[in-house]
PDB file of C-alpha atoms and ligand atoms in Angstrom:
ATOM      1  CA  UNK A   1       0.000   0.000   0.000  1.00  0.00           C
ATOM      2  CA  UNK A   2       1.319   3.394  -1.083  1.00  0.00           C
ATOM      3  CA  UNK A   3       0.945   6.367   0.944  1.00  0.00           C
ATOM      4  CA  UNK A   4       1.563   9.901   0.903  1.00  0.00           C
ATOM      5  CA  UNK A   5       2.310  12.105   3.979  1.00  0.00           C
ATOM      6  CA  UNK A   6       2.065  16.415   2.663  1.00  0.00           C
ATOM      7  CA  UNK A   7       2.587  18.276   5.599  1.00  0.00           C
ATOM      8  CA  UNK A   8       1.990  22.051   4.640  1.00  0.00           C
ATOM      9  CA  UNK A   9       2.761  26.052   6.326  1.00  0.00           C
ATOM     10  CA  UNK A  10       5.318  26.141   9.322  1.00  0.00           C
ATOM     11  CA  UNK A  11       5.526  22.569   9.832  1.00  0.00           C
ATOM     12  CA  UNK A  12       9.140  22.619   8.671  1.00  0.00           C
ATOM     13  CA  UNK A  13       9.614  24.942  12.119  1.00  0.00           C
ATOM     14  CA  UNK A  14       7.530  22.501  14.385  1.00  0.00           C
ATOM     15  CA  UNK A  15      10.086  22.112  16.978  1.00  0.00           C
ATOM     16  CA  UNK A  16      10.589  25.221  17.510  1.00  0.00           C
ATOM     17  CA  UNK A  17       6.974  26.350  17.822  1.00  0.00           C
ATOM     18  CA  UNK A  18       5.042  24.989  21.318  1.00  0.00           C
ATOM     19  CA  UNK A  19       5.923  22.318  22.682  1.00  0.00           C
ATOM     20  CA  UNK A  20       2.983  22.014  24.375  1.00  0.00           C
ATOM     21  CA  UNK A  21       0.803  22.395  21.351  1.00  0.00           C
ATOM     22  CA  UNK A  22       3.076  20.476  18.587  1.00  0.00           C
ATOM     23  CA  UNK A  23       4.928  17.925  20.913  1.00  0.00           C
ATOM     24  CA  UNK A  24       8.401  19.434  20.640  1.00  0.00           C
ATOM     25  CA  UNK A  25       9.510  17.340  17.735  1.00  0.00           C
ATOM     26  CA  UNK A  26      11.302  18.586  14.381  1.00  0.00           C
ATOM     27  CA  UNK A  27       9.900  17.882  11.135  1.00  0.00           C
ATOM     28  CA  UNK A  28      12.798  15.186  10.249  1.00  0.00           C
ATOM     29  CA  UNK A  29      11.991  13.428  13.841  1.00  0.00           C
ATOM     30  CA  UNK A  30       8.307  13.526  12.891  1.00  0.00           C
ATOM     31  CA  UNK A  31       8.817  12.058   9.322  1.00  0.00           C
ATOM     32  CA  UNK A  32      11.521   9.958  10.074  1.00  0.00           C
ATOM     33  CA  UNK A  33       8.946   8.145  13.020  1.00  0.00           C
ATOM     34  CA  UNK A  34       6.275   7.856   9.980  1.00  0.00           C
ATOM     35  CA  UNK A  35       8.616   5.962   7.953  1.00  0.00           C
ATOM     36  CA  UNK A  36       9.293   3.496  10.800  1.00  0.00           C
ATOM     37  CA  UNK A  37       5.238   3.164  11.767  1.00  0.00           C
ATOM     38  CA  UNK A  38       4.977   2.645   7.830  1.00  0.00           C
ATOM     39  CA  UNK A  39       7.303   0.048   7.610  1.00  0.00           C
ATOM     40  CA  UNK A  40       6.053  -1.681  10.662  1.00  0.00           C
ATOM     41  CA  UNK A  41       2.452  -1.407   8.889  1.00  0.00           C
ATOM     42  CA  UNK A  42       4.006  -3.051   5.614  1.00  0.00           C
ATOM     43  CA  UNK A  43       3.119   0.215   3.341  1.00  0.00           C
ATOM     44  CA  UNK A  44       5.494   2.602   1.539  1.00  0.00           C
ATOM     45  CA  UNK A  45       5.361   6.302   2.053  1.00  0.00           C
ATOM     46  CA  UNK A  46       6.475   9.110   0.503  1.00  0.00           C
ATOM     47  CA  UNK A  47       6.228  11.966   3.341  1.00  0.00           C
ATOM     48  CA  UNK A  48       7.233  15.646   2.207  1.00  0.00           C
ATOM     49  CA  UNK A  49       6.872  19.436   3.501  1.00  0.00           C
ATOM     50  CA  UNK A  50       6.654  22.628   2.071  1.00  0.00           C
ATOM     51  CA  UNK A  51       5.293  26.376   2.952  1.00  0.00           C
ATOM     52  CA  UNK A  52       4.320  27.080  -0.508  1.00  0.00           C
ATOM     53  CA  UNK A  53       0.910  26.822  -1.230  1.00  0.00           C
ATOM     54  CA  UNK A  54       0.950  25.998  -5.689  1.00  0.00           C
ATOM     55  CA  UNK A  55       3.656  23.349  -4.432  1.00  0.00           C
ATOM     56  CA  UNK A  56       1.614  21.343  -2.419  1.00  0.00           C
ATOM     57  CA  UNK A  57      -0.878  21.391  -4.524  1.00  0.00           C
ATOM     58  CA  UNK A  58       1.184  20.377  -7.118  1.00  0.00           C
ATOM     59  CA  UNK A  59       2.386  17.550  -4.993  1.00  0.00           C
ATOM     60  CA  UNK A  60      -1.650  16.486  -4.352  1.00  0.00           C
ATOM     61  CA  UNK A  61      -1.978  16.173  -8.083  1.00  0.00           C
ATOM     62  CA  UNK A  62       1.128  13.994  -8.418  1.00  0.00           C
ATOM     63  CA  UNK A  63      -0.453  11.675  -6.446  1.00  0.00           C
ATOM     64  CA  UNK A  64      -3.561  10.812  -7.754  1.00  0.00           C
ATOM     65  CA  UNK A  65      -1.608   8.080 -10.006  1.00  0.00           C
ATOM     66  CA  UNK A  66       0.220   6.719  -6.865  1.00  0.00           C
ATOM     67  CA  UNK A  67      -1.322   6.814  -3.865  1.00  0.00           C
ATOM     68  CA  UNK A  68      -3.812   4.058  -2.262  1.00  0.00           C
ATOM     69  CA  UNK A  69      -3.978   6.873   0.500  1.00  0.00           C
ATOM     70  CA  UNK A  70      -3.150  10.111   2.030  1.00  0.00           C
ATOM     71  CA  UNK A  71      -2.755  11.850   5.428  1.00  0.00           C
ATOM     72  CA  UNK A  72      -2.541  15.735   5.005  1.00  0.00           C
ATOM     73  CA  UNK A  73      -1.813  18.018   7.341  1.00  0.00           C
ATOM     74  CA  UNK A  74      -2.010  21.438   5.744  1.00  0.00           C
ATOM     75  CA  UNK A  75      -0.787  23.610   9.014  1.00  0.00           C
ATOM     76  CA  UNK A  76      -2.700  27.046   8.889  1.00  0.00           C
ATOM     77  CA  UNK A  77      -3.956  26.960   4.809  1.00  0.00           C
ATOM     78  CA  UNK A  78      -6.855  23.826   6.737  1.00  0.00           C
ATOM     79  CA  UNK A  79      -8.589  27.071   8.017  1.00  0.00           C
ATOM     80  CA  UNK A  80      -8.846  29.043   4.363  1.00  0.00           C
ATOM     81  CA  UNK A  81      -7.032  27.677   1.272  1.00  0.00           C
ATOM     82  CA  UNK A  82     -10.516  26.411  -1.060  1.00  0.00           C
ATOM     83  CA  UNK A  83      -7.714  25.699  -3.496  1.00  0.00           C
ATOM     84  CA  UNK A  84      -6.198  23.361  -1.216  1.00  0.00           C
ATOM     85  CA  UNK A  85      -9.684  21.830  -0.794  1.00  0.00           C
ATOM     86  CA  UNK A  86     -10.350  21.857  -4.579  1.00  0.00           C
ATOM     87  CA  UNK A  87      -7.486  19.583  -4.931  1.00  0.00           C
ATOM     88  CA  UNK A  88      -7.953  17.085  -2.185  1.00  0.00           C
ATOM     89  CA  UNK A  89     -11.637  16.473  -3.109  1.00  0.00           C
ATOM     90  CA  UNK A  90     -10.194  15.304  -6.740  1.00  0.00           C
ATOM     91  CA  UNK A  91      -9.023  12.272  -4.472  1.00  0.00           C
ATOM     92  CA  UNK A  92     -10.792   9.000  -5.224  1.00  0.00           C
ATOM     93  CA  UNK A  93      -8.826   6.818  -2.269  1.00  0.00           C
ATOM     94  CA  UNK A  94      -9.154   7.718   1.374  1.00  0.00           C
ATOM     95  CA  UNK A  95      -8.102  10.854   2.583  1.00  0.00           C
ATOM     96  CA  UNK A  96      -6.835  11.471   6.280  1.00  0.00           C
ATOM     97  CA  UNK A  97      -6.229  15.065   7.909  1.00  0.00           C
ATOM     98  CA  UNK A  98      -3.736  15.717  10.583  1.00  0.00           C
ATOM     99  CA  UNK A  99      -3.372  18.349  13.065  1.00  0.00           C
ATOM    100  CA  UNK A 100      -0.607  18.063  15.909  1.00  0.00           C
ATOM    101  CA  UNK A 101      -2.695  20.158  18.127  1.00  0.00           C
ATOM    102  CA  UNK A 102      -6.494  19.841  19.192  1.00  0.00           C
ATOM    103  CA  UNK A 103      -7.933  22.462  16.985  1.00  0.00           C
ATOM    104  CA  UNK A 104     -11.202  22.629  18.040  1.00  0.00           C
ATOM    105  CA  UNK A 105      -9.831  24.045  21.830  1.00  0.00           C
ATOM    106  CA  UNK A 106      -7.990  26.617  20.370  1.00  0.00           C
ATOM    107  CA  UNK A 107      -8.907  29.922  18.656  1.00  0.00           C
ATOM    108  CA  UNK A 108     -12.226  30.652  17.250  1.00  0.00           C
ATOM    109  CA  UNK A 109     -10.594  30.979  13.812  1.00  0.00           C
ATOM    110  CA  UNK A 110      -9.065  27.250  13.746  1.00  0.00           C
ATOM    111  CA  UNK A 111     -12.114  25.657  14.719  1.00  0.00           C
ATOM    112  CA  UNK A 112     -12.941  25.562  10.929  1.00  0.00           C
ATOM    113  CA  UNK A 113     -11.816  23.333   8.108  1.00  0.00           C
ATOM    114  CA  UNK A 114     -11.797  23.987   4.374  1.00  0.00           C
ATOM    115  CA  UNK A 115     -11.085  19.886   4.297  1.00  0.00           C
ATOM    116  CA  UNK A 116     -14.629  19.091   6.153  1.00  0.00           C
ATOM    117  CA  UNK A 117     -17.049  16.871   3.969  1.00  0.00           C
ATOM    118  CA  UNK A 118     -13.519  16.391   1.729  1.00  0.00           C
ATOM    119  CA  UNK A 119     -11.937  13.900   4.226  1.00  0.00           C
ATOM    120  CA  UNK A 120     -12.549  10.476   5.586  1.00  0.00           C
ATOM    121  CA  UNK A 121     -11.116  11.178   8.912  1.00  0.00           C
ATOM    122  CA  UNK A 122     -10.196  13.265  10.904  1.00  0.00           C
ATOM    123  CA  UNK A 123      -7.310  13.099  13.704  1.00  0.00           C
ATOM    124  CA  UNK A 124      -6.423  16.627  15.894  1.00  0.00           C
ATOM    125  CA  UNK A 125      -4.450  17.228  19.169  1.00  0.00           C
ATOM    126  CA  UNK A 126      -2.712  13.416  19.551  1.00  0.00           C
ATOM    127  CA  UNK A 127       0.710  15.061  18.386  1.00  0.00           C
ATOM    128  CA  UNK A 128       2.941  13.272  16.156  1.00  0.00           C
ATOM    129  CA  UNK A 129       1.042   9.737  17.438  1.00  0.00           C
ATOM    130  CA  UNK A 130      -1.722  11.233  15.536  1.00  0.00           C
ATOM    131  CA  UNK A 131       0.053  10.209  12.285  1.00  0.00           C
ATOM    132  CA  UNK A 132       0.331   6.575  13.222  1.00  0.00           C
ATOM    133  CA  UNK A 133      -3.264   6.852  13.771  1.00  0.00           C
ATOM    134  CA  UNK A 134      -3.483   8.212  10.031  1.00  0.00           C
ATOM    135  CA  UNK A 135      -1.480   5.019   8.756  1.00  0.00           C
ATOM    136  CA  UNK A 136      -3.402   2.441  10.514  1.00  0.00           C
ATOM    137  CA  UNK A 137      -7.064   4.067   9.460  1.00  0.00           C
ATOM    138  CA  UNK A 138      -5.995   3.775   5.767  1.00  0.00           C
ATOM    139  CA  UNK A 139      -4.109   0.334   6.023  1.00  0.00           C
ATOM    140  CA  UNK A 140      -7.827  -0.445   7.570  1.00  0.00           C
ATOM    141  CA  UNK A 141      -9.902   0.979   5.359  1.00  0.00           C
ATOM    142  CA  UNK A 142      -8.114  -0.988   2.112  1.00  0.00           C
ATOM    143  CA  UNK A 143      -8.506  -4.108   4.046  1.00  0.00           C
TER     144      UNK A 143
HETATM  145  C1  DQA B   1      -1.750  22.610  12.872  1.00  0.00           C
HETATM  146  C2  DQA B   1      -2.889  23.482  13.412  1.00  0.00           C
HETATM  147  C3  DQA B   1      -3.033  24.773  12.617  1.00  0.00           C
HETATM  148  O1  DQA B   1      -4.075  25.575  13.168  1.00  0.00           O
HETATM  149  C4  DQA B   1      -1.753  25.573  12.675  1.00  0.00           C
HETATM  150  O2  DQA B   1      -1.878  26.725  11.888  1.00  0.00           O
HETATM  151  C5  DQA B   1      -0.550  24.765  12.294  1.00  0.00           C
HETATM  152  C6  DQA B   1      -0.449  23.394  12.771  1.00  0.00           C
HETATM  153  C7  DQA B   1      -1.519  21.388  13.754  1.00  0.00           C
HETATM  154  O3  DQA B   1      -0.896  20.440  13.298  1.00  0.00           O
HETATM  155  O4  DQA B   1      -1.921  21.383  14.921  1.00  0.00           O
HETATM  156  O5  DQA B   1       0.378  25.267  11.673  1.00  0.00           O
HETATM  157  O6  DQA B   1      -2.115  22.161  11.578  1.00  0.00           O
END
């Protein structure tokens, strides 16, 4: 099973953002943990971050012809970017979305996400361990 990991806007500076919120981990700790979780699940993944917006979209499109399933976490563009949202509902396999922190608790303005009705599930505020969550809903769901 193929999977792809996009992790969008200021996740590249995770560690250095609140602990408290975002687990104190750095983006290469946090991908380099979904690779192992992956390979203990038996799928491959392709995880990848970037803080432009036409990038990651690009990178959505690019995997329509390869992945069986995706876990997105698009960092601040899950409370606005309808582009972002455009693309993902193009997905025909299972789509997962990610947030470190427990949006819903937070500010009024996070509460909402462009991804709603777009998304199979939905994981917030379980930190990295959220991720592993991610992977085992979609190895699931193609069982
Ligand atoms: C986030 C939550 C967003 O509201 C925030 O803008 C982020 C990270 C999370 O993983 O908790 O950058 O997506």
């Amino acid at each position: 099973m193929r999977i792809v990991v996009l992790n969008g806007v200021n996740l590249d500076v995770v560690g250095r953002r609140d602990p408290a919120l975002y687990g104190g981990i750095s983006i290469s700790e946090l991908e380099t943990r979904i690779y192992e979780w992956a390979s203990e699940l038996h799928c491959t993944v392709r995880a990848r971050q970037t803080n432009h917006e036409g990038e990651f979209i690009d990178w959505c499109h690019e995997a329509f012809d390869w992945a069986d399933g995706v876990i997105i976490n698009p960092g601040a563009w899950a409370h606005y970017s309808w582009a972002i949202r455009d693309a993902v509902e193009l997905f025909t396999v299972p789509v997962v979305e990610v947030h470190l922190s427990n949006i819903d608790e937070r500010e009024e303005w996070r509460r909402t996400s462009v991804l709603e009705g777009v998304v199979e599930a939905r994981i917030i505020g379980k930190g990295p361990d959220g991720y592993r969550e991610g992977l085992e809903f979609l190895v699931k769901e193609r069982i």
